[in-house]
């Protein structure tokens, strides 16, 4: 069972269930129709006899005895005549009616088992069962009570098998027709199961192709639909999309890192070669070593920040979120960072109290520290930095303003990319990862980060968060 296809499994279960249902229904219908048939036979017996009771009369004299057109039967009886009306039913629906005298003498009509029921007593208005050669018969007697008919009985007889011929032919027909219908239903079920499961084959093919060609660009293509399998295919496609993005971003990151490290490594190698090529003056050695130290420092910063970034990106999903007092957090970071006083820049902050958000303290501190560090790094000597936290309608705005070098409009979007640095800042202490981290942290908080800047005048970075309800 484990090795057969889902299509075959579904068809097998469906077929077994169908056969059981059909067989059960067949047995139930057969037994119900059998008992209904027996009741119908008995009712027909009673109806026929009750009807015939009024069709027998006693006449003293018969005037129209010789009348040729008269279909009634006349039997001499007790000095007069018994008139059996032409409406009298001799044999109808298998019911035979016979007219008897009390002593059992048959006077008129039919009784197929007359010989076998000679001794069967007459019982008025009740059905009796008699078995003759293994066949059961129903007998129904009525005593005639009209004047002159005293001592006469009508006896109706009918076989239990009456009408069973039709039932047997229906059963016989069903035995041929039902298996054909079941076979057609099974075939239909097999075809429909195949069609319904077709998307699964496509999903399987696409997954196999992706795994074989290592091509995450491939997607499962199905005709439009909204059933479970289409939803599954869409979920897979979304998963491929995300995997593709993740791999692409890993690949880009690896290439960015090697690109960033290549320059300092080349400079270090060049300086070493230069120093070892020939005997140099002590000033030349000093200069070479200072260049090597600077490039080494840059490499170490890049590696350090890169590891921070990777750790943050990988762990982002595992960071918890709690309701926290952002006002306290911002004030505390600002108090610490105001002490830096780099380039004689003065830092102030204006914080609206009791602003609560749902977020992660460590990440929000990292975000604010990065923005303030940049404001110092790209600020102007004796300049100003202002940090502001306030409510604005349904939002919270956290801004870091500086009056430093500013950013050209065409660079403003790109500075959030990994390792992106505006050309003029390339030789500074940055690594180009700070704002990429800021952007990831803003996303983690379902927030948005905006920049407004003018070259030579300064920049404002604003984090926009939704107010915690
Ligand atoms: P870096 O480590 O180089 O600072 P970031 O990702 O933090 O990397 O910033 C990317 C680039 O954006 C910087 O190299 C700088 O050119 C520019 N930048 C960031 N903040 C500011 C600012 N406050 N003023 C001017 N330029 C900025």
Coordinates of C-alpha atoms and ligand atoms in Angstrom, one line a residue:
X1 CA 0.0 0.0 0.0
X2 CA 2.9 2.3 0.8
X3 CA 4.4 2.1 -2.7
X4 CA 1.3 2.8 -4.7
X5 CA 0.5 6.3 -6.0
X6 CA -1.9 8.7 -4.2
X7 CA -4.1 8.6 -7.3
X8 CA -4.4 4.8 -7.0
X9 CA -4.9 4.9 -3.3
X10 CA -7.7 7.4 -3.5
X11 CA -9.4 5.4 -6.3
X12 CA -9.0 2.2 -4.3
X13 CA -10.6 3.7 -1.1
X14 CA -13.3 5.3 -3.1
X15 CA -14.1 2.1 -5.0
X16 CA -14.2 -0.1 -1.9
X17 CA -16.5 2.5 -0.2
X18 CA -18.7 2.7 -3.3
X19 CA -19.0 -1.1 -3.7
X20 CA -19.9 -1.4 0.0
X21 CA -22.5 1.4 -0.2
X22 CA -24.0 -0.1 -3.4
X23 CA -24.1 -3.6 -1.9
X24 CA -25.6 -2.4 1.3
X25 CA -28.2 -0.3 -0.4
X26 CA -29.0 -3.3 -2.7
X27 CA -29.6 -5.6 0.3
X28 CA -31.7 -3.0 2.1
X29 CA -33.8 -2.2 -1.0
X30 CA -34.3 -5.9 -1.6
X31 CA -35.5 -6.7 1.9
X32 CA -37.8 -3.6 2.0
X33 CA -39.3 -4.3 -1.4
X34 CA -39.8 -8.0 -0.4
X35 CA -41.9 -7.1 2.6
X36 CA -43.7 -4.3 0.7
X37 CA -44.5 -6.8 -2.0
X38 CA -45.9 -9.3 0.6
X39 CA -48.1 -6.6 2.1
X40 CA -49.3 -5.6 -1.4
X41 CA -50.2 -9.2 -2.1
X42 CA -52.2 -9.6 1.1
X43 CA -54.0 -6.2 0.6
X44 CA -54.9 -7.2 -2.9
X45 CA -56.2 -10.6 -1.6
X46 CA -58.5 -8.8 1.0
X47 CA -59.6 -6.1 -1.6
X48 CA -60.5 -8.7 -4.2
X49 CA -62.6 -10.9 -1.7
X50 CA -64.3 -7.9 -0.1
X51 CA -65.2 -6.7 -3.6
X52 CA -66.6 -10.1 -4.6
X53 CA -68.7 -10.4 -1.4
X54 CA -71.3 -8.0 -3.0
X55 CA -71.3 -9.8 -6.3
X56 CA -73.2 -12.9 -5.1
X57 CA -77.0 -12.7 -4.6
X58 CA -79.9 -15.2 -4.0
X59 CA -82.8 -15.0 -6.4
X60 CA -86.1 -16.9 -6.1
X61 CA -87.0 -16.5 -9.7
X62 CA -84.9 -15.4 -12.7
X63 CA -86.8 -13.6 -15.4
X64 CA -84.1 -12.9 -17.8
X65 CA -82.4 -16.2 -17.3
X66 CA -82.5 -16.9 -21.1
X67 CA -81.1 -13.4 -22.0
X68 CA -78.1 -14.0 -24.3
X69 CA -76.5 -10.7 -23.4
X70 CA -76.5 -11.4 -19.7
X71 CA -72.9 -12.3 -18.5
X72 CA -74.0 -13.1 -15.0
X73 CA -73.8 -16.7 -13.8
X74 CA -76.7 -18.5 -12.3
X75 CA -76.4 -21.6 -10.1
X76 CA -79.4 -23.5 -8.8
X77 CA -79.5 -23.3 -5.0
X78 CA -82.0 -24.1 -2.3
X79 CA -85.0 -23.9 -4.7
X80 CA -83.8 -20.6 -6.2
X81 CA -80.7 -19.3 -7.9
X82 CA -77.4 -17.9 -6.9
X83 CA -76.6 -15.0 -9.2
X84 CA -72.8 -14.4 -9.6
X85 CA -72.5 -10.9 -11.0
X86 CA -70.3 -10.3 -14.1
X87 CA -68.2 -8.0 -11.9
X88 CA -67.2 -11.0 -9.8
X89 CA -63.4 -11.3 -10.1
X90 CA -62.4 -15.0 -10.6
X91 CA -58.7 -14.5 -11.1
X92 CA -57.1 -11.1 -10.8
X93 CA -53.5 -10.2 -9.7
X94 CA -53.0 -13.9 -8.9
X95 CA -55.9 -13.9 -6.5
X96 CA -58.4 -16.7 -7.1
X97 CA -61.8 -16.5 -5.6
X98 CA -64.0 -19.5 -5.0
X99 CA -67.6 -19.9 -3.7
X100 CA -67.9 -22.7 -1.1
X101 CA -70.7 -24.2 0.9
X102 CA -70.1 -24.6 4.6
X103 CA -69.3 -28.3 4.1
X104 CA -66.5 -27.5 1.7
X105 CA -68.3 -28.1 -1.6
X106 CA -66.9 -25.9 -4.3
X107 CA -69.8 -24.2 -6.1
X108 CA -68.2 -21.6 -8.3
X109 CA -64.8 -20.0 -9.0
X110 CA -61.3 -21.2 -8.7
X111 CA -58.9 -22.4 -6.1
X112 CA -55.4 -23.5 -7.3
X113 CA -54.8 -25.4 -4.0
X114 CA -58.4 -26.7 -3.5
X115 CA -57.2 -30.3 -3.0
X116 CA -54.7 -29.3 -0.4
X117 CA -57.1 -27.1 1.6
X118 CA -60.0 -29.4 1.9
X119 CA -59.8 -29.6 5.6
X120 CA -58.8 -25.9 6.2
X121 CA -61.6 -24.4 8.2
X122 CA -63.2 -21.2 7.1
X123 CA -62.3 -18.2 9.3
X124 CA -64.2 -15.0 8.6
X125 CA -62.1 -11.9 7.8
X126 CA -58.7 -13.3 8.7
X127 CA -55.6 -14.2 6.6
X128 CA -54.3 -17.8 7.0
X129 CA -51.0 -19.2 5.7
X130 CA -50.9 -22.6 4.1
X131 CA -47.8 -24.3 2.7
X132 CA -48.2 -26.4 -0.4
X133 CA -45.1 -28.1 -1.9
X134 CA -42.8 -25.7 -0.2
X135 CA -44.8 -22.6 -1.5
X136 CA -46.7 -20.5 1.0
X137 CA -50.2 -19.4 0.1
X138 CA -52.4 -16.8 1.7
X139 CA -56.0 -17.7 2.2
X140 CA -58.7 -15.1 3.1
X141 CA -62.3 -16.2 3.8
X142 CA -65.6 -14.2 4.0
X143 CA -68.9 -15.6 5.1
X144 CA -71.8 -14.4 3.0
X145 CA -74.6 -12.9 5.1
X146 CA -77.3 -11.6 2.7
X147 CA -80.7 -13.3 2.7
X148 CA -80.6 -16.8 1.2
X149 CA -76.8 -16.9 1.2
X150 CA -76.5 -18.3 4.8
X151 CA -73.8 -21.0 5.0
X152 CA -71.9 -19.8 1.9
X153 CA -68.3 -18.7 2.0
X154 CA -66.0 -16.9 -0.4
X155 CA -62.4 -18.1 -0.2
X156 CA -59.6 -16.1 -1.8
X157 CA -56.2 -17.8 -2.5
X158 CA -53.0 -16.2 -3.6
X159 CA -49.4 -17.4 -3.7
X160 CA -46.7 -15.6 -1.8
X161 CA -44.6 -15.8 -4.9
X162 CA -47.1 -13.7 -6.8
X163 CA -45.2 -10.6 -8.2
X164 CA -41.9 -12.0 -7.2
X165 CA -41.1 -12.6 -10.9
X166 CA -40.9 -8.8 -11.5
X167 CA -38.8 -8.5 -8.3
X168 CA -36.4 -11.2 -9.6
X169 CA -36.1 -9.6 -13.0
X170 CA -35.3 -6.2 -11.3
X171 CA -32.8 -8.0 -9.1
X172 CA -31.3 -9.8 -12.2
X173 CA -31.1 -6.5 -14.1
X174 CA -29.5 -4.7 -11.1
X175 CA -26.9 -7.4 -10.9
X176 CA -25.8 -6.5 -14.4
X177 CA -26.4 -2.7 -14.4
X178 CA -25.0 -1.9 -10.9
X179 CA -21.5 -3.3 -11.5
X180 CA -21.4 -1.4 -14.8
X181 CA -22.4 1.8 -13.0
X182 CA -19.8 1.1 -10.2
X183 CA -17.1 0.5 -12.9
X184 CA -18.0 3.8 -14.6
X185 CA -17.9 5.7 -11.3
X186 CA -14.5 4.1 -10.4
X187 CA -13.2 5.0 -13.9
X188 CA -14.6 8.6 -13.5
X189 CA -13.0 8.8 -10.0
X190 CA -9.7 7.6 -11.3
X191 CA -9.7 10.3 -14.1
X192 CA -10.8 13.1 -11.7
X193 CA -8.2 12.0 -9.1
X194 CA -5.6 12.2 -11.8
X195 CA -6.7 15.6 -12.9
X196 CA -7.0 16.9 -9.3
X197 CA -3.5 15.6 -8.5
X198 CA -1.9 17.0 -11.6
X199 CA -0.6 20.1 -9.8
X200 CA 1.2 17.8 -7.4
X201 CA 3.1 16.3 -10.3
X202 CA 3.9 19.8 -11.5
X203 CA 5.1 20.8 -8.0
X204 CA 7.3 17.6 -7.9
X205 CA 8.7 18.3 -11.4
X206 CA 9.5 21.9 -10.5
X207 CA 11.1 21.0 -7.2
X208 CA 13.2 18.2 -8.9
X209 CA 14.3 20.7 -11.6
X210 CA 15.2 23.3 -9.1
X211 CA 17.2 20.7 -7.2
X212 CA 18.8 19.3 -10.3
X213 CA 19.7 22.6 -12.1
X214 CA 20.2 24.5 -8.8
X215 CA 18.0 27.2 -10.4
X216 CA 15.9 29.0 -7.8
X217 CA 14.5 31.2 -10.5
X218 CA 12.2 28.4 -11.7
X219 CA 8.6 28.6 -10.5
X220 CA 5.6 26.2 -10.4
X221 CA 3.3 27.2 -13.2
X222 CA -0.3 26.2 -12.8
X223 CA -3.5 27.3 -14.5
X224 CA -5.4 29.8 -12.4
X225 CA -7.3 28.2 -9.4
X226 CA -7.9 28.7 -5.7
X227 CA -8.0 25.1 -4.3
X228 CA -5.6 23.7 -1.7
X229 CA -3.1 22.5 -4.3
X230 CA -3.0 25.9 -6.0
X231 CA -2.4 27.4 -2.5
X232 CA 0.3 24.9 -1.9
X233 CA 2.0 25.8 -5.2
X234 CA 1.8 29.5 -4.4
X235 CA 3.3 28.9 -1.0
X236 CA 6.1 26.9 -2.7
X237 CA 6.6 29.7 -5.2
X238 CA 6.8 32.3 -2.4
X239 CA 9.3 30.0 -0.6
X240 CA 11.4 29.7 -3.7
X241 CA 11.3 33.5 -4.1
X242 CA 12.5 34.0 -0.5
X243 CA 15.2 31.3 -0.9
X244 CA 16.3 32.9 -4.1
X245 CA 16.5 36.3 -2.5
X246 CA 18.3 34.9 0.5
X247 CA 20.9 33.1 -1.7
X248 CA 21.2 36.1 -3.9
X249 CA 21.8 38.3 -0.9
X250 CA 24.4 35.9 0.6
X251 CA 26.2 35.8 -2.8
X252 CA 26.2 39.5 -3.1
X253 CA 27.3 39.9 0.5
X254 CA 30.2 37.5 -0.1
X255 CA 31.3 39.3 -3.2
X256 CA 30.9 42.7 -1.5
X257 CA 33.0 41.5 1.4
X258 CA 35.8 40.2 -0.8
X259 CA 35.7 43.4 -2.8
X260 CA 35.9 45.6 0.3
X261 CA 38.8 43.5 1.7
X262 CA 40.7 43.3 -1.6
X263 CA 41.8 47.0 -1.6
X264 CA 43.4 47.1 1.9
X265 CA 45.0 43.7 1.3
X266 CA 46.5 44.9 -2.0
X267 CA 47.7 48.1 -0.4
X268 CA 49.3 46.0 2.5
X269 CA 50.9 43.6 0.0
X270 CA 52.2 46.5 -2.1
X271 CA 53.7 48.2 0.9
X272 CA 55.4 45.0 2.0
X273 CA 56.9 44.4 -1.4
X274 CA 58.1 47.9 -1.6
X275 CA 59.8 47.7 1.8
X276 CA 61.4 44.3 1.1
X277 CA 62.5 45.1 -2.5
X278 CA 65.5 47.2 -1.4
X279 CA 67.0 48.8 1.7
X280 CA 64.8 51.8 2.6
X281 CA 65.3 54.7 4.8
X282 CA 63.8 54.6 8.3
X283 CA 61.3 57.3 7.2
X284 CA 60.2 55.1 4.3
X285 CA 59.8 52.1 6.6
X286 CA 57.9 54.2 9.0
X287 CA 55.6 55.5 6.3
X288 CA 55.0 52.0 4.9
X289 CA 54.3 50.6 8.3
X290 CA 51.8 53.4 9.0
X291 CA 50.0 52.7 5.7
X292 CA 49.9 49.0 6.6
X293 CA 48.6 49.8 10.1
X294 CA 45.9 52.0 8.7
X295 CA 44.8 49.4 6.1
X296 CA 45.0 46.7 8.8
X297 CA 42.8 48.8 11.0
X298 CA 40.3 49.2 8.2
X299 CA 40.3 45.5 7.6
X300 CA 39.7 44.8 11.2
X301 CA 36.8 47.3 11.3
X302 CA 35.3 45.8 8.2
X303 CA 35.5 42.2 9.6
X304 CA 34.2 43.3 13.0
X305 CA 31.2 45.2 11.6
X306 CA 30.6 42.5 9.1
X307 CA 30.4 39.9 11.8
X308 CA 28.1 42.1 13.8
X309 CA 25.9 42.6 10.7
X310 CA 25.8 38.9 9.9
X311 CA 25.0 38.0 13.5
X312 CA 22.2 40.6 13.6
X313 CA 20.7 39.5 10.2
X314 CA 20.9 35.8 11.1
X315 CA 19.5 36.3 14.6
X316 CA 16.9 38.9 13.7
X317 CA 14.0 36.4 13.9
X318 CA 15.1 35.2 17.3
X319 CA 15.1 38.8 18.8
X320 CA 12.1 39.1 21.1
X321 CA 9.8 42.1 21.2
X322 CA 8.4 43.6 24.4
X323 CA 6.6 46.8 25.3
X324 CA 9.3 49.3 26.2
X325 CA 9.7 52.9 27.2
X326 CA 11.3 54.4 24.1
X327 CA 11.6 57.8 25.8
X328 CA 13.9 56.4 28.5
X329 CA 15.9 54.4 26.0
X330 CA 16.5 57.4 23.8
X331 CA 17.4 59.7 26.7
X332 CA 19.9 57.1 28.1
X333 CA 21.6 56.6 24.7
X334 CA 21.8 60.4 24.0
X335 CA 23.2 61.1 27.5
X336 CA 26.0 58.6 26.8
X337 CA 26.7 59.7 23.2
X338 CA 26.7 63.4 24.1
X339 CA 29.9 62.8 26.0
X340 CA 31.7 61.8 22.8
X341 CA 32.0 65.4 21.8
X342 CA 33.9 64.5 18.5
X343 CA 35.0 67.4 16.3
X344 CA 33.7 69.6 19.1
X345 CA 30.2 68.9 17.9
X346 CA 27.5 69.8 20.4
X347 CA 24.7 67.3 20.9
X348 CA 21.3 68.1 22.3
X349 CA 18.1 66.0 22.6
X350 CA 14.4 66.7 23.1
X351 CA 12.4 63.6 24.2
X352 CA 8.7 63.5 24.8
X353 CA 8.1 61.4 27.9
X354 CA 6.3 58.1 28.2
X355 CA 6.4 57.0 24.6
X356 CA 5.8 53.2 24.7
X357 CA 6.6 50.9 21.7
X358 CA 6.7 47.2 21.1
X359 CA 10.3 46.4 20.2
X360 CA 13.7 45.1 21.1
X361 CA 15.8 47.3 23.4
X362 CA 19.2 46.1 22.1
X363 CA 18.3 46.6 18.5
X364 CA 16.7 50.0 19.0
X365 CA 19.8 51.1 20.9
X366 CA 22.0 49.8 18.0
X367 CA 19.9 51.8 15.5
X368 CA 20.1 55.1 17.4
X369 CA 23.9 54.6 18.1
X370 CA 24.5 54.1 14.4
X371 CA 22.6 57.2 13.4
X372 CA 24.3 59.4 16.0
X373 CA 27.7 57.9 15.1
X374 CA 27.1 58.9 11.5
X375 CA 26.0 62.4 12.5
X376 CA 29.3 62.8 14.4
X377 CA 31.3 61.2 11.6
X378 CA 29.8 63.3 8.8
X379 CA 29.1 66.4 10.9
X380 CA 31.2 69.6 10.7
X381 CA 33.6 70.8 13.2
X382 CA 31.9 72.8 16.0
X383 CA 28.6 71.8 14.5
X384 CA 25.4 70.5 16.2
X385 CA 23.5 67.3 16.5
X386 CA 19.9 67.2 17.6
X387 CA 17.9 64.1 18.5
X388 CA 14.2 64.4 18.8
X389 CA 11.5 61.9 19.9
X390 CA 7.9 62.8 19.6
X391 CA 4.4 61.6 18.8
X392 CA 2.9 62.6 15.5
X393 CA -0.8 61.5 15.1
X394 CA -0.7 57.7 15.0
X395 CA 3.1 57.5 14.6
X396 CA 6.2 58.0 16.6
X397 CA 9.1 59.9 15.1
X398 CA 12.7 59.5 16.2
X399 CA 15.0 61.9 14.3
X400 CA 18.7 62.5 14.3
X401 CA 19.6 65.9 12.7
X402 CA 23.1 67.2 11.9
X403 CA 24.5 70.2 10.1
X404 CA 27.3 68.3 8.5
X405 CA 28.3 67.4 4.9
X406 CA 24.9 66.3 3.7
X407 CA 24.1 63.7 1.0
X408 CA 23.4 64.4 -2.7
X409 CA 19.8 63.5 -3.7
X410 CA 21.0 60.7 -6.1
X411 CA 22.9 59.0 -3.2
X412 CA 20.1 59.2 -0.6
X413 CA 18.4 55.8 -1.5
X414 CA 21.7 54.0 -2.1
X415 CA 23.3 54.7 1.3
X416 CA 21.1 52.0 2.9
X417 CA 22.7 49.3 0.7
X418 CA 25.4 47.1 2.2
X419 CA 28.9 48.5 1.9
X420 CA 27.6 51.5 0.1
X421 CA 29.6 54.6 0.9
X422 CA 29.4 58.0 -0.8
X423 CA 32.7 58.4 -2.6
X424 CA 33.8 61.4 -0.4
X425 CA 33.4 59.3 2.8
X426 CA 35.4 56.3 1.5
X427 CA 38.6 57.0 3.2
X428 CA 37.0 57.6 6.6
X429 CA 36.4 55.2 9.4
X430 CA 33.2 53.8 8.1
X431 CA 32.5 50.4 6.6
X432 CA 29.2 51.1 4.7
X433 CA 27.2 48.7 6.9
X434 CA 25.8 51.0 9.5
X435 CA 22.7 52.2 7.6
X436 CA 22.1 48.7 6.2
X437 CA 21.8 47.6 9.9
X438 CA 19.5 50.6 10.6
X439 CA 17.3 49.6 7.8
X440 CA 17.0 45.9 8.9
X441 CA 16.2 47.0 12.5
X442 CA 13.5 49.4 11.2
X443 CA 11.9 46.6 9.2
X444 CA 12.1 44.3 12.2
X445 CA 9.9 46.9 14.0
X446 CA 7.5 47.2 11.1
X447 CA 8.9 50.7 10.8
X448 CA 10.3 52.9 8.1
X449 CA 13.5 54.9 7.9
X450 CA 13.5 58.2 6.0
X451 CA 16.3 60.6 5.0
X452 CA 16.1 64.3 4.2
X453 CA 19.4 65.9 3.3
X454 CA 21.0 68.8 1.4
X455 CA 24.6 68.8 0.4
X456 CA 26.7 71.0 2.6
X457 CA 23.9 71.8 4.9
X458 CA 23.2 68.6 6.8
X459 CA 20.9 65.6 7.1
X460 CA 17.9 64.4 9.1
X461 CA 17.4 60.6 9.5
X462 CA 13.9 59.7 10.9
X463 CA 12.6 56.4 12.2
X464 CA 8.8 56.2 11.9
X465 CA 7.1 53.6 14.1
X466 CA 3.4 52.8 14.8
X467 CA 2.1 53.7 18.2
X468 CA 1.7 50.6 20.5
X469 CA -2.0 50.0 21.3
Ligands
LIG1 P1 29.6 54.1 7.1 O1 30.2 53.0 7.9 O2 30.3 54.4 5.9 O3 29.2 55.3 7.8 P2 26.8 53.8 6.7 O4 26.0 52.6 6.2 O5 26.5 54.2 8.1 O6 28.3 53.4 6.5 O7 26.5 55.0 5.8 C1 26.7 54.9 4.4 C2 27.1 56.2 3.8 O8 26.1 57.1 3.9 C3 28.2 56.8 4.5 O9 29.4 56.3 3.9 C4 28.1 58.3 4.2 O10 28.6 58.5 2.9 C5 26.6 58.4 4.1 N1 26.0 59.0 5.4 C6 25.5 58.3 6.4 N2 25.1 59.1 7.4 C7 25.4 60.3 7.0 C8 25.2 61.7 7.5 N3 24.6 61.8 8.7 N4 25.6 62.7 6.8 C9 26.1 62.6 5.6 N5 26.4 61.4 5.0 C10 26.0 60.3 5.7

